[in-house]
Amino acid sequence: MFGTVVVGVGIAGLARIRDLMNPMPSSPSEHLKLFGFVSRRSFGNINEAKQISLEDALRNRDIHAAFISTENRSHEETIRMFLEAGKHVLVEYPMALSAKAAHELWEMAEQKGKVLHVEHIELLTEEYKQLKKEVAGKDLVKGTLHFTGSVLDENKSGFPAFSGIARLTWLIDLFGDLTVTSATREKQKDKNYSRMTVHFQTANK
């Protein structure tokens, strides 16, 4: 059995705990054993998974891999700690708040002989796979991707572009490399409202 720990118990972390506690029959998950979860908040147990300290997760030799599901800004530091402790790491997208930090983490994982895997779960959904089939072989002339959400804490999630970066990866995966041609941001603090509008151009313009 391959020992694992889940770090962070937001929506993604809770889904990880659920799936590790109840793996699909004959799936690779059956070979994973959840030793517990790490959170700044005190929970005790969640679905029979026990809460353990970060120190215990890093020290425990029976834990081979960490699933990191915390806010964007803490990803880099948490990845470094688990790689230093000799653990494999799976982290929710995005891995870090800068390309420089991401490359450093890839190099660190390689030096340690560990797997560092970034998972963008939306790219694995049936809806997205269908969308990819629909655009295959077609030329993009013009298009708009509009999405909304609650206003996030920039101290935890990073600059607003990072709140939407998962959606931007859709576009790159569907249409190839993109160049930013313009970007604007509108804020209305009294209404707790923020909007970012970005225009991109594909390689063939």
PDB file of C-alpha atoms in Angstrom, residues 85-172:
ATOM      1  CA  ALA A  85      10.830  15.358   3.438  1.00  0.00           C
ATOM      2  CA  GLY A  86      11.217  12.904   0.554  1.00  0.00           C
ATOM      3  CA  LYS A  87       7.552  12.640  -0.425  1.00  0.00           C
ATOM      4  CA  HIS A  88       5.897  12.595  -3.834  1.00  0.00           C
ATOM      5  CA  VAL A  89       3.475  15.492  -4.365  1.00  0.00           C
ATOM      6  CA  LEU A  90       0.204  15.948  -6.206  1.00  0.00           C
ATOM      7  CA  VAL A  91      -0.998  19.561  -6.159  1.00  0.00           C
ATOM      8  CA  GLU A  92      -4.146  21.250  -7.402  1.00  0.00           C
ATOM      9  CA  TYR A  93      -3.648  23.703 -10.296  1.00  0.00           C
ATOM     10  CA  PRO A  94      -1.880  26.159 -10.265  1.00  0.00           C
ATOM     11  CA  MET A  95       1.348  24.856  -8.740  1.00  0.00           C
ATOM     12  CA  ALA A  96       2.785  28.280  -7.867  1.00  0.00           C
ATOM     13  CA  LEU A  97       2.158  31.982  -8.395  1.00  0.00           C
ATOM     14  CA  SER A  98       5.069  32.409 -10.807  1.00  0.00           C
ATOM     15  CA  ALA A  99       6.670  30.421 -13.619  1.00  0.00           C
ATOM     16  CA  LYS A 100      10.077  30.878 -11.952  1.00  0.00           C
ATOM     17  CA  ALA A 101       8.899  29.195  -8.748  1.00  0.00           C
ATOM     18  CA  ALA A 102       7.255  26.394 -10.742  1.00  0.00           C
ATOM     19  CA  HIS A 103      10.496  25.623 -12.617  1.00  0.00           C
ATOM     20  CA  GLU A 104      12.435  25.606  -9.345  1.00  0.00           C
ATOM     21  CA  LEU A 105       9.982  23.100  -7.877  1.00  0.00           C
ATOM     22  CA  TRP A 106      10.208  20.842 -10.954  1.00  0.00           C
ATOM     23  CA  GLU A 107      14.009  20.873 -10.641  1.00  0.00           C
ATOM     24  CA  MET A 108      13.822  20.148  -6.927  1.00  0.00           C
ATOM     25  CA  ALA A 109      11.537  17.157  -7.507  1.00  0.00           C
ATOM     26  CA  GLU A 110      13.895  15.839 -10.185  1.00  0.00           C
ATOM     27  CA  GLN A 111      16.903  16.182  -7.880  1.00  0.00           C
ATOM     28  CA  LYS A 112      15.046  14.362  -5.112  1.00  0.00           C
ATOM     29  CA  GLY A 113      13.875  11.635  -7.491  1.00  0.00           C
ATOM     30  CA  LYS A 114      10.241  12.373  -6.631  1.00  0.00           C
ATOM     31  CA  VAL A 115       7.093  12.825  -8.701  1.00  0.00           C
ATOM     32  CA  LEU A 116       5.599  16.327  -8.690  1.00  0.00           C
ATOM     33  CA  HIS A 117       2.242  16.181 -10.467  1.00  0.00           C
ATOM     34  CA  VAL A 118      -0.044  19.144 -11.090  1.00  0.00           C
ATOM     35  CA  GLU A 119      -3.660  18.149 -11.557  1.00  0.00           C
ATOM     36  CA  HIS A 120      -6.161  20.271 -13.422  1.00  0.00           C
ATOM     37  CA  ILE A 121      -9.237  18.172 -12.720  1.00  0.00           C
ATOM     38  CA  GLU A 122     -11.523  20.177 -15.031  1.00  0.00           C
ATOM     39  CA  LEU A 123      -9.581  18.968 -18.081  1.00  0.00           C
ATOM     40  CA  LEU A 124     -10.603  15.392 -17.186  1.00  0.00           C
ATOM     41  CA  THR A 125     -14.370  15.987 -17.017  1.00  0.00           C
ATOM     42  CA  GLU A 126     -16.734  14.563 -19.634  1.00  0.00           C
ATOM     43  CA  GLU A 127     -18.063  18.069 -20.410  1.00  0.00           C
ATOM     44  CA  TYR A 128     -14.590  19.337 -21.222  1.00  0.00           C
ATOM     45  CA  LYS A 129     -13.697  16.268 -23.299  1.00  0.00           C
ATOM     46  CA  GLN A 130     -16.869  16.886 -25.327  1.00  0.00           C
ATOM     47  CA  LEU A 131     -15.947  20.547 -25.808  1.00  0.00           C
ATOM     48  CA  LYS A 132     -12.499  19.513 -27.068  1.00  0.00           C
ATOM     49  CA  LYS A 133     -14.083  17.156 -29.619  1.00  0.00           C
ATOM     50  CA  GLU A 134     -16.373  19.926 -30.855  1.00  0.00           C
ATOM     51  CA  VAL A 135     -13.547  22.384 -31.592  1.00  0.00           C
ATOM     52  CA  ALA A 136     -11.116  19.824 -33.040  1.00  0.00           C
ATOM     53  CA  GLY A 137     -10.113  20.690 -36.607  1.00  0.00           C
ATOM     54  CA  LYS A 138     -11.885  24.042 -36.545  1.00  0.00           C
ATOM     55  CA  ASP A 139     -10.288  27.491 -36.846  1.00  0.00           C
ATOM     56  CA  LEU A 140     -11.044  29.953 -34.081  1.00  0.00           C
ATOM     57  CA  VAL A 141     -12.203  33.271 -35.536  1.00  0.00           C
ATOM     58  CA  LYS A 142     -13.456  34.944 -32.386  1.00  0.00           C
ATOM     59  CA  GLY A 143     -14.823  33.791 -29.062  1.00  0.00           C
ATOM     60  CA  THR A 144     -15.653  34.758 -25.500  1.00  0.00           C
ATOM     61  CA  LEU A 145     -15.245  32.839 -22.256  1.00  0.00           C
ATOM     62  CA  HIS A 146     -17.181  34.422 -19.404  1.00  0.00           C
ATOM     63  CA  PHE A 147     -17.292  33.068 -15.859  1.00  0.00           C
ATOM     64  CA  THR A 148     -18.291  34.407 -12.481  1.00  0.00           C
ATOM     65  CA  GLY A 149     -17.571  33.568  -8.866  1.00  0.00           C
ATOM     66  CA  SER A 150     -17.387  35.014  -5.409  1.00  0.00           C
ATOM     67  CA  VAL A 151     -14.711  37.623  -4.679  1.00  0.00           C
ATOM     68  CA  LEU A 152     -11.634  35.786  -3.380  1.00  0.00           C
ATOM     69  CA  ASP A 153      -9.127  36.883  -0.770  1.00  0.00           C
ATOM     70  CA  GLU A 154      -6.113  38.026  -2.811  1.00  0.00           C
ATOM     71  CA  ASN A 155      -3.770  37.293   0.105  1.00  0.00           C
ATOM     72  CA  LYS A 156      -4.669  33.609  -0.207  1.00  0.00           C
ATOM     73  CA  SER A 157      -5.577  33.199  -3.871  1.00  0.00           C
ATOM     74  CA  GLY A 158      -3.132  35.611  -5.472  1.00  0.00           C
ATOM     75  CA  PHE A 159      -3.786  38.271  -8.106  1.00  0.00           C
ATOM     76  CA  PRO A 160      -7.277  37.906  -9.704  1.00  0.00           C
ATOM     77  CA  ALA A 161      -5.810  36.389 -12.863  1.00  0.00           C
ATOM     78  CA  PHE A 162      -4.940  33.391 -10.706  1.00  0.00           C
ATOM     79  CA  SER A 163      -8.542  33.030  -9.622  1.00  0.00           C
ATOM     80  CA  GLY A 164      -9.394  32.435 -13.272  1.00  0.00           C
ATOM     81  CA  ILE A 165      -6.193  30.813 -14.502  1.00  0.00           C
ATOM     82  CA  ALA A 166      -7.775  27.364 -14.510  1.00  0.00           C
ATOM     83  CA  ARG A 167     -10.223  28.620 -17.156  1.00  0.00           C
ATOM     84  CA  LEU A 168      -7.426  30.204 -19.168  1.00  0.00           C
ATOM     85  CA  THR A 169      -5.766  26.810 -19.412  1.00  0.00           C
ATOM     86  CA  TRP A 170      -8.896  25.590 -21.193  1.00  0.00           C
ATOM     87  CA  LEU A 171      -8.174  28.099 -23.958  1.00  0.00           C
ATOM     88  CA  ILE A 172      -4.512  27.144 -24.284  1.00  0.00           C
TER      89      ILE A 172
END
